[in-house]
XYZ file of C-alpha atoms in Angstrom:
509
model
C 98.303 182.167 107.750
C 101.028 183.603 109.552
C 101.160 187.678 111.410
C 104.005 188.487 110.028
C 105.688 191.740 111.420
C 108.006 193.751 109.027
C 110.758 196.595 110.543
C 111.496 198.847 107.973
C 110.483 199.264 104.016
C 114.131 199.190 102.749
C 113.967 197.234 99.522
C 115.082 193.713 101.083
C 112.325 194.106 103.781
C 109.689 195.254 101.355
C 110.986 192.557 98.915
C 110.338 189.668 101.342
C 107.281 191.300 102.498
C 106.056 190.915 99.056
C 106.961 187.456 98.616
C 105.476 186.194 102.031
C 102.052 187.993 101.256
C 102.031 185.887 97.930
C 102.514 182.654 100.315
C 99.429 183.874 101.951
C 100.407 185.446 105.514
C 99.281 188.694 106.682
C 102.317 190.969 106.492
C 102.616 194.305 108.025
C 105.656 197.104 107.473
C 106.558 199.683 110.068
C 108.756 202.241 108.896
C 110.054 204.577 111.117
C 110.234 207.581 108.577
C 107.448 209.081 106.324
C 108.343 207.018 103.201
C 109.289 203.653 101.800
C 112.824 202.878 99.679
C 115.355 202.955 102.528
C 118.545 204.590 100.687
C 116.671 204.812 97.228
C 115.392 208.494 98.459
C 114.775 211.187 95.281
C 115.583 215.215 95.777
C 113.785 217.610 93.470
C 114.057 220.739 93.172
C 113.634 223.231 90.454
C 112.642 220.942 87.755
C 115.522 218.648 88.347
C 115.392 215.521 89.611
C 118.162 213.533 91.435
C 118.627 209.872 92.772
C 120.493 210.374 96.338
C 121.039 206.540 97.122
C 122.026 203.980 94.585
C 122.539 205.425 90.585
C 122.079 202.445 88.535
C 121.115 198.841 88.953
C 123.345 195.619 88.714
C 122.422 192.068 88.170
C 118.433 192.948 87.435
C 117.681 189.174 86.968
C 117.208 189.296 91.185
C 114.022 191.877 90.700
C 112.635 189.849 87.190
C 112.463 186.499 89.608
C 110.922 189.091 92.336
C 107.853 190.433 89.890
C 107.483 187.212 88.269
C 106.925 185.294 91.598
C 104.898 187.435 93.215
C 102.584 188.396 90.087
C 103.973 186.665 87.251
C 104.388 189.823 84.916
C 108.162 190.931 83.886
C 109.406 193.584 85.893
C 109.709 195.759 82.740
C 105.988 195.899 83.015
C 106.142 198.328 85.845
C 109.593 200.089 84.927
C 111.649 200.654 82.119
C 115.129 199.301 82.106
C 118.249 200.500 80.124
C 121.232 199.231 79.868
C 124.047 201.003 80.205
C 126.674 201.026 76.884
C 129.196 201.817 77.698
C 128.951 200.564 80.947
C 132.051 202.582 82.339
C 133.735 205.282 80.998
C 137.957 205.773 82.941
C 139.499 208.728 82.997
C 142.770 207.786 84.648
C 145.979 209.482 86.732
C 147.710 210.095 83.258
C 144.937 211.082 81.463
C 144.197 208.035 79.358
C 140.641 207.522 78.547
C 138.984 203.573 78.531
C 135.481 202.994 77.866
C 134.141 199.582 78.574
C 131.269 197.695 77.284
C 128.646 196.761 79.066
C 128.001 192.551 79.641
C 131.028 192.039 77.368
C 134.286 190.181 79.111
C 135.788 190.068 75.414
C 134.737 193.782 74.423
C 136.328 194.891 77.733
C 139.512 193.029 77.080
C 139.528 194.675 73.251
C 139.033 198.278 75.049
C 141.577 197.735 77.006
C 144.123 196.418 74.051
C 143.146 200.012 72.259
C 143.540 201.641 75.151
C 146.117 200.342 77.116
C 148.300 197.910 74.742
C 147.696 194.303 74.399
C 150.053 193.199 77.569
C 148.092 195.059 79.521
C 144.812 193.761 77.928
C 146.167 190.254 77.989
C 146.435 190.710 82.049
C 143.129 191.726 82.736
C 141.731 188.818 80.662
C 143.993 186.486 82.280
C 142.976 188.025 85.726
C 139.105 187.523 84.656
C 139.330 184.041 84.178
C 140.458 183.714 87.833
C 137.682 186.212 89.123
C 135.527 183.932 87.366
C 136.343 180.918 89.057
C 136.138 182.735 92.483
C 132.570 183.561 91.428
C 131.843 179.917 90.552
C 133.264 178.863 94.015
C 131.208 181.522 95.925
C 128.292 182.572 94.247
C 125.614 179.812 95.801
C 127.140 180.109 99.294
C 126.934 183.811 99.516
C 124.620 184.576 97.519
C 121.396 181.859 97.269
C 121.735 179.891 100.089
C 121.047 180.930 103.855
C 124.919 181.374 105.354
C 125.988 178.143 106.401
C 126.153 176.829 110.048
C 129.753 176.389 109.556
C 130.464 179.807 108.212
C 134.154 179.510 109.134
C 134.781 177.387 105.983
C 134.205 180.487 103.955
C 135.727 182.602 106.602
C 138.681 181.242 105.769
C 139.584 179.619 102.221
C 140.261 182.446 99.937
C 138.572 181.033 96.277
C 140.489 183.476 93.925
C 143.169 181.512 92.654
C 145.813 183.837 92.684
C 149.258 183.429 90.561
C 152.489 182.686 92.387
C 154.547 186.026 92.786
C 158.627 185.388 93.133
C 160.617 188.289 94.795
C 163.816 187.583 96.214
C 163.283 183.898 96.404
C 160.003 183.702 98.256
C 157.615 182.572 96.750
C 153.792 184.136 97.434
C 150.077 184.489 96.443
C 148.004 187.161 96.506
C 146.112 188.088 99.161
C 144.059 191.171 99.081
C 143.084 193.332 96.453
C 146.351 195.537 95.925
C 148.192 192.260 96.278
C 146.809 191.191 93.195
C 146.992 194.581 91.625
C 150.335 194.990 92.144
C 151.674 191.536 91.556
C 149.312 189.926 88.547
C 148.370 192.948 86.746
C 151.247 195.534 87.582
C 150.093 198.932 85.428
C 148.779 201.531 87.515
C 145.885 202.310 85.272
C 144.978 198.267 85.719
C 145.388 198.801 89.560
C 143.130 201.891 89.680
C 140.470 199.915 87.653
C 140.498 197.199 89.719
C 140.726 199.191 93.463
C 138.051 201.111 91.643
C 135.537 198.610 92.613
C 136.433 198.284 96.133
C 136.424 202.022 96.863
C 132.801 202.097 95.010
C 131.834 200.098 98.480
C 133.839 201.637 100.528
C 136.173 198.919 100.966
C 140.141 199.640 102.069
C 141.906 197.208 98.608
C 145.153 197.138 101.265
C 142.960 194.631 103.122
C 139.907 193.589 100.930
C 140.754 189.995 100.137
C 141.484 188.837 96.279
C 137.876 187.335 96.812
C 137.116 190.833 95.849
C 137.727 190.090 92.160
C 133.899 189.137 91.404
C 133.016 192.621 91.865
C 134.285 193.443 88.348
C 133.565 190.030 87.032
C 129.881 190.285 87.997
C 129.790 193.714 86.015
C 131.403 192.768 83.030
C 129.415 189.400 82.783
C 125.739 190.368 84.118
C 126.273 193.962 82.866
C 124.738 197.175 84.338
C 121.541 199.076 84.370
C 119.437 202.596 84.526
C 115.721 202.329 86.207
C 114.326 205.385 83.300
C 113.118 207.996 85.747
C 115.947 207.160 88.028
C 116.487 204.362 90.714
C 113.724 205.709 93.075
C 111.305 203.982 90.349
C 112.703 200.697 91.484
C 111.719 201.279 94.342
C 108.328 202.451 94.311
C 107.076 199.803 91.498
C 108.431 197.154 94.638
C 106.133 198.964 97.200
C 103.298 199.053 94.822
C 103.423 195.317 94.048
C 103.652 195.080 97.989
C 100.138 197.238 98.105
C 98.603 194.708 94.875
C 99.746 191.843 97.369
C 97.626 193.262 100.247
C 100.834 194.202 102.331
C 99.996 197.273 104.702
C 102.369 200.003 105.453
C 102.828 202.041 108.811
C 104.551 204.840 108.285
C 106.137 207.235 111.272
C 106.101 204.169 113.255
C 109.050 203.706 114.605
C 109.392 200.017 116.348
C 111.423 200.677 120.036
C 111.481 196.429 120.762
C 110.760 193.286 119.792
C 108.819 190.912 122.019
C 109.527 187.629 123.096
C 107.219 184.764 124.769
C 107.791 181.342 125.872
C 111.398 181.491 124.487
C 110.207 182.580 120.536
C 109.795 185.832 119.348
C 105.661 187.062 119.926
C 105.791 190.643 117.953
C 106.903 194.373 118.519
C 106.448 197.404 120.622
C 106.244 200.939 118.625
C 105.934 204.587 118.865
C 102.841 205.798 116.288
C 103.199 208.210 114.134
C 100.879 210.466 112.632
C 100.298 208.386 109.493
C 96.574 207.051 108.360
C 95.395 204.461 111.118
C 98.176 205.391 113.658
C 96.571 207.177 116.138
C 97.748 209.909 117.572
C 100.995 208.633 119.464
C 101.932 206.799 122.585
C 103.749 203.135 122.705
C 101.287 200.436 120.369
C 102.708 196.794 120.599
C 101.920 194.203 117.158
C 101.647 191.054 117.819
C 103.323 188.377 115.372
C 104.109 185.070 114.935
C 107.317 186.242 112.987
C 109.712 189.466 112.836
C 111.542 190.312 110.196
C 114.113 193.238 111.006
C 115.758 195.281 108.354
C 118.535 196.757 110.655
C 122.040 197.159 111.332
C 123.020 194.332 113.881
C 123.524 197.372 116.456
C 120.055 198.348 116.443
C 118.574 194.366 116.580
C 120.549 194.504 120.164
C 118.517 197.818 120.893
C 115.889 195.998 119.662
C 116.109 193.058 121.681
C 117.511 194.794 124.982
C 120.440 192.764 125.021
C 118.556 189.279 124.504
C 121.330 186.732 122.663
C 120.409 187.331 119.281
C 122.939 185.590 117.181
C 122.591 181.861 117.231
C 125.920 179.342 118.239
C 129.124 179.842 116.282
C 127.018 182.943 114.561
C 129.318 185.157 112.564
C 129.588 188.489 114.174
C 129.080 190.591 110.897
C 130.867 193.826 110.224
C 129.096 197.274 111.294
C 130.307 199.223 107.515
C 133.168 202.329 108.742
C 132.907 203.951 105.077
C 129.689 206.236 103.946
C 129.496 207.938 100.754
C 128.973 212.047 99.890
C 126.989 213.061 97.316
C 126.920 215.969 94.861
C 123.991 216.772 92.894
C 124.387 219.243 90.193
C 122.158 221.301 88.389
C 123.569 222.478 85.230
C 122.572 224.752 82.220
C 123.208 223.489 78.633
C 122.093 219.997 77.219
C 123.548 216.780 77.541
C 125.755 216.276 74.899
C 125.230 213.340 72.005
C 127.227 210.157 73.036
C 127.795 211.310 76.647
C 128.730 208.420 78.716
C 126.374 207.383 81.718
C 128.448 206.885 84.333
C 132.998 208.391 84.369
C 134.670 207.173 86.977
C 137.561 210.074 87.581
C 139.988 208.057 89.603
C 143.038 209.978 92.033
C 145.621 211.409 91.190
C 147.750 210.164 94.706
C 146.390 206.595 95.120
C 148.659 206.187 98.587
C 147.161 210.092 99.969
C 143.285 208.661 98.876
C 143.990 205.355 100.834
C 145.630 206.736 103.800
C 142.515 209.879 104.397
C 139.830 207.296 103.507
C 141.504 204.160 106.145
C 144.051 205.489 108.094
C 145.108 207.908 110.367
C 142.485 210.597 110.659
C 144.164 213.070 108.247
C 141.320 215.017 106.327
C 139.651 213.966 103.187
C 141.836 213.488 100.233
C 142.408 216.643 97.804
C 142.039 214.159 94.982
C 139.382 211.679 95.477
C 138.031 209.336 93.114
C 134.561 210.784 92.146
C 131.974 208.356 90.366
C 130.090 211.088 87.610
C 126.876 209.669 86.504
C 125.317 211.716 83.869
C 121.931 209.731 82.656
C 120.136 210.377 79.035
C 116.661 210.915 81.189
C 114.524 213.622 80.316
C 112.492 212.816 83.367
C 115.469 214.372 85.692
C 115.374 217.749 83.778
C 113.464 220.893 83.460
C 113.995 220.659 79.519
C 116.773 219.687 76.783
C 118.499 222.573 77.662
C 119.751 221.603 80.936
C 121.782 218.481 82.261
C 121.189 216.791 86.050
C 124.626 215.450 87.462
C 125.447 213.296 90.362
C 128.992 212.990 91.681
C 129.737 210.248 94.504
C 132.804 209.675 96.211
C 134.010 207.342 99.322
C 133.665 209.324 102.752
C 134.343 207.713 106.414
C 131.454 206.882 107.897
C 130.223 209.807 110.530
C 132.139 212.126 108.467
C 130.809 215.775 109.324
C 131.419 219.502 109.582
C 133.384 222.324 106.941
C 135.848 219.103 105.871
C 132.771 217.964 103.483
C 131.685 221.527 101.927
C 135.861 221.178 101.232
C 135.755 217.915 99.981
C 132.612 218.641 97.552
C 134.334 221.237 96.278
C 137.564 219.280 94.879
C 135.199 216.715 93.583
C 133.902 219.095 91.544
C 137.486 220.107 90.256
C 138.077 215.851 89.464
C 134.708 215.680 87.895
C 135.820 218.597 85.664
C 138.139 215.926 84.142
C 134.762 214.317 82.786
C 132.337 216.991 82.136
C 134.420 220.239 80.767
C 132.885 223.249 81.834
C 131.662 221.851 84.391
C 131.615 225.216 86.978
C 130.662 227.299 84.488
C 127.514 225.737 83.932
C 126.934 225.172 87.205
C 123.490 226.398 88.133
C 122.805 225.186 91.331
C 124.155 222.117 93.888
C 122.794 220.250 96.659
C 125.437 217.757 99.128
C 124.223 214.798 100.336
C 126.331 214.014 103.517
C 126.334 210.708 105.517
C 124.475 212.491 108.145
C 121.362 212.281 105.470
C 122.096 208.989 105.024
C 121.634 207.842 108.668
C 118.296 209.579 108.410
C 117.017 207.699 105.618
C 118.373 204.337 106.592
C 118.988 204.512 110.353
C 122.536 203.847 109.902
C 124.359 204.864 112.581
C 127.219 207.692 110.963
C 125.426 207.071 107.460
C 128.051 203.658 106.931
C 126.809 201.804 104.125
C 126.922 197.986 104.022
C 129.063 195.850 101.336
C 127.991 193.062 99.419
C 129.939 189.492 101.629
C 133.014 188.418 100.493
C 134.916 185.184 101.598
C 138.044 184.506 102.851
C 139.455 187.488 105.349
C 138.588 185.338 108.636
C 134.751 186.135 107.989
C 134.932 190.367 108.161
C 133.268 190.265 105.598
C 130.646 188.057 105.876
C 127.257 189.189 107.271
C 125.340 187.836 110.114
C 122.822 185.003 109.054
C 118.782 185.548 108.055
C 118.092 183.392 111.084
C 118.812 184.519 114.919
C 118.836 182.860 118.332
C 115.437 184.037 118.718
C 113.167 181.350 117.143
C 110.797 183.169 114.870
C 113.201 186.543 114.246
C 114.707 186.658 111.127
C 117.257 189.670 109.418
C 116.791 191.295 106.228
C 118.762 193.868 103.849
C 122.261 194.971 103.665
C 123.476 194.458 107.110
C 122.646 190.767 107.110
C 123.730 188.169 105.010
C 123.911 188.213 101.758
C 125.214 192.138 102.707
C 125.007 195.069 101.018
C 124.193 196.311 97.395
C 120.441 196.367 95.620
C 121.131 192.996 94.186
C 122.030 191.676 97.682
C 119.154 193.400 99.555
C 116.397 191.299 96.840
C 118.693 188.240 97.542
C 118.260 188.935 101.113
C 113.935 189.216 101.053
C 114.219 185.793 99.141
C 116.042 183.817 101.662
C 114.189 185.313 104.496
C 111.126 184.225 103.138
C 112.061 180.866 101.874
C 113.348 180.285 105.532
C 109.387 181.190 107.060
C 107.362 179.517 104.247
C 109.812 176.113 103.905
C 111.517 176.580 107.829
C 115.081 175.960 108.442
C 115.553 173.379 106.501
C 115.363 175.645 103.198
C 118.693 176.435 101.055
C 118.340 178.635 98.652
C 116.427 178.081 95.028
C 117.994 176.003 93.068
C-alpha cells in the first residue's frame, strides 16, 4: 500500500484519487480552498440556483467506467442524467434558426437540409465523414493512452483529411479551422457552426488546426448531457464515492512544495488551514511515496522550485490565454414548453469577434457569441414561475475592470435574440469574471485549459501524466489529455493506471 499524496480536488485529481484508493493505497487530497469540484463551483442566491463552471456534460461513458470501477454501481445511481434534445439550438448572423439533434450525425445533416438547403447539408455531412476519420486516427493517442515518448509524431501530422482547394492554380489543403470553413464548407452560417466549437474553448479557428473537427464530431456522435440539479452534482457524487473509498480530504490546505529524496519525489510541504484535523496553521510537510498534482504547469515549477520537471523531449504544453465570463440571470415568468437547453447566439462581425478575442488588444467585441443555457430543472428555481439563465461567452484570459460590466451587458442584448423579453424579466444578475475563476481553480488570469489536439507543432498538446521526477505524476486539464470534464476523468485514469501498472501501462484497451 502506497501514501499517495493528492494536490487539489478538481475532478481529474479526485477522479484518480478514487480509483487508486480502490487499488488499495492510502490516498490523501489537499485542497487549497474550502471546497472540492475545482471549476464545477454552484452560486445561490434567492432561491435560484446557478452552475458557474461547466453547464452540461459530454461523452458521460468516461464517469459510467469511473463509478463502475471503483464501486461497480452505474453512475445514474448517484445522479440523474438527461440528455439534451435538441442538443443545440443556432440562431445565426441572418437570423436563421437550426436546431440539432442530439447523438444523431444523420438528424443533424436533415436539420441542416430544412434549414439551410441540401448543398449546404450535403457539406457538412461530407465534412463529418472526414472529422470522423480524424477522430479514428487520434482518439487512442490523445485520449486513452499516456502521451507518447515521441510526441512529435502527433505534433506534427495533421489527421483531418482535408479536400484539395484550387485558387489560381495552386493547389492547397486545409489547415486550420477557418481554412476548412472557408474552403470545404463555404456558407457563413456553416462557418459560424463550425468556429462555434473552437470559440466554446477559447480557441483562435485562424490558427486551431483542421484536427479541430472532432470537436463537433464527438458531439454529434456521443451526444450531450444535463447532471439534473446542475453540473455541481457531478461533482459532489465523485467526492462522495472518494469518501465511500476511504479517501481523506484537507481542505484550506494549501501545498507551497513538493519534496524530493534520493532523486524521487518523498511528499509535500503545506500551509494548514482551519479545516477538521488541520491544526491551527504553520508549514505541515506529508510524506508520500507518490504526488499527484492537479496544476497548471506554472505552478508544478513553483512547486518544485525550479527542479527539471518535464522528462527528455517532454512537450512543453500550452499555459490556456482565453477565460470565459459568465452571466447568471434571474428571471420572473416560467420557462416556456419546448424551450431549448442550450442557444448558441453567434456574432454578428465574425472578423471584429476574432480580432478583440486574439489580436491586438482592442476591447471586447460589441457582438460576441454568447452560449444561453436555459435547463428544464426545477431544482435551480424558486418555483414554476421563474426561469434561471446562464449566458457564457469567450473572454481573454486576465480580462478585468469596467470592459466586463460592458461586455455583460451586450451579451445580454445577443442573448435577447434567444430568450425575448429577456430585460424585462430580468430580476436580478450575478457576473462571473475570470478573476473568480482563478480563485476556484488557481489559474493564473482565470485561462481555462482545452481538450489536446494534434497536428499544430504540438501547441496543443499537453504535458505528459509522468514528470522527470520519478514518483510525480500530473492530473486534470493542464496535463495531458487537456482540458474539458471528459478529459479531466480521462486524465485520473491514466494517472492511476501509470502508479498501479508503472510506466509500462498504455491506456485500457
Amino acid at each position: 500500500m502506497a501514501r499517495i499524496a493528492v494536490i487539489g480536488a478538481g475532478l481529474g485529481a479526485m477522479t484518480a484519487a478514487a480509483r487508486l484508493a480502490v487499488a488499495g493505497h492510502r490516498v490523501t487530497v489537499y485542497e487549497r480552498t474550502d471546497t472540492y469540484g475545482g471549476a464545477l463551483r454552484r452560486l445561490e442566491r434567492e432561491g435560484f440556483s446557478f452552475d458557474t463552471g461547466p453547464g452540461l456534460l459530454p461523452l458521460p461513458a468516461v464517469y459510467r467506467d469511473l463509478f463502475l470501477k471503483t464501486g461497480r454501481e452505474p453512475l445514474e445511481a448517484r445522479v440523474e442524467l438527461v440528455q439534451v434534445d435538441p442538443s443545440s439550438h443556432h440562431v445565426f448572423a441572418d437570423g436563421t434558426r437550426v436546431p440539432l439533434p442530439n447523438a444523431s450525425r444523420a438528424g443533424v445533416v436533415s436539420a441542416l437540409d430544412a434549414a439551410l438547403g441540401p448543398a449546404a447539408a450535403k457539406r457538412w455531412g461530407d465534412f463529418l465523414v472526414r472529422a470522423r476519420e480524424a477522430w479514428d486516427r487520434t482518439r487512442r493517442p490523445l485520449l486513452e493512452e499516456p502521451l507518447w515518448p515521441d510526441w512529435q509524431v502527433l505534433a506534427g501530422r495533421e489527421p483531418y483529411p482535408a479536400v484539395p482547394h484550387r485558387k489560381l492554380l495552386r493547389t492547397r489543403t486545409a489547415g486550420t479551422l477557418a481554412e476548412v470553413g472557408a474552403w470545404e464548407l463555404r456558407d457563413p452560417r456553416l462557418v459560424s457552426l463550425l468556429e462555434g466549437y473552437a470559440l466554446e474553448h477559447g480557441l483562435d479557428p485562424r490558427s486551431t488546426p483542421a484536427s479541430a473537427a472532432v470537436l463537433p464530431y464527438m458531439e454529434h456522435a456521443f451526444g450531450t448531457w444535463y447532471v439534473r440539479g446542475g453540473m455541481r452534482e457531478l461533482a459532489r457524487a465523485v467526492y462522495e464515492r472518494c469518501l465511500a473509498r476511504r479517501v481523506e480530504f484537507r481542505f484550506g490546505a494549501e501545498v507551497t512544495g513538493v519534496l524530493e529524496k534520493d532523486g524521487r519525489v518523498a511528499g509535500v510541504e503545506f500551509t494548514e488551514g482551519a479545516s477538521p484535523g488541520s491544526g491551527s496553521g504553520g508549514e505541515a510537510v506529508a510524506e508520500a511515496d507518490h504526488v499527484i498534482a492537479g496544476v497548471t504547469p506554472g505552478a508544478l515549477d513553483r512547486l518544485t522550485r525550479g527542479a527539471r520537471v518535464r522528462g527528455e523531449g517532454e512537450v512543453p504544453g500550452r499555459l490556456g490565454t482565453a477565460s470565459r465570463l459568465t452571466v447568471l440571470l434571474a428571471l420572473r415568468g416560467g420557462r416556456p414548453e419546448g424551450t431549448p437547453h442550450r442557444t448558441v447566439v453567434h456574432t454578428r462581425d465574425r472578423e471584429a469577434e476574432l480580432e478583440s478575442l486574439f489580436g491586438s488588444p482592442a476591447g471586447l467585441p460589441a457582438h460576441p457569441t454568447v452560449t444561453v443555457l436555459r435547463p428544464d430543472d426545477p431544482a435551480l428555481v424558486p418555483d414554476t414561475d421563474h426561469e434561471a439563465v446562464t449566458l457564457t461567452s469567450a473572454v481573454p484570459a486576465g480580462s478585468a475592470g469596467p470592459g466586463l460590466d460592458e461586455h455583460a451587458r451586450n451579451m445580454i442584448i445577443a442573448a435577447e435574440r434567444a430568450v425575448p423579453g429577456l430585460r424585462d424579466r430580468l430580476l436580478h444578475s450575478e457576473v462571473r469574471t475570470p478573476d473568480d475563476i482563478a480563485e476556484a481553480t488557481g489559474a493564473k488570469g482565470g485561462a481555462v485549459p482545452v481538450p489536446a489536439l494534434a497536428a499544430a507543432g504540438g501547441r496543443l498538446l499537453h504535458p505528459s501524466n509522468s514528470t522527470g521526477i520519478p514518483g510525480l505524476l500530473t492530473v486534470g486539464g493542464w496535463s495531458h489529455p487537456g482540458g474539458g470534464l471528459p478529459h479531466a476523468g480521462m486524465s485520473g485514469a491514466l494517472v492511476a493506471g501509470l502508479i498501479v501498472e508503472g510506466p509500462e501501462f498504455r491506456g485500457s484497451q
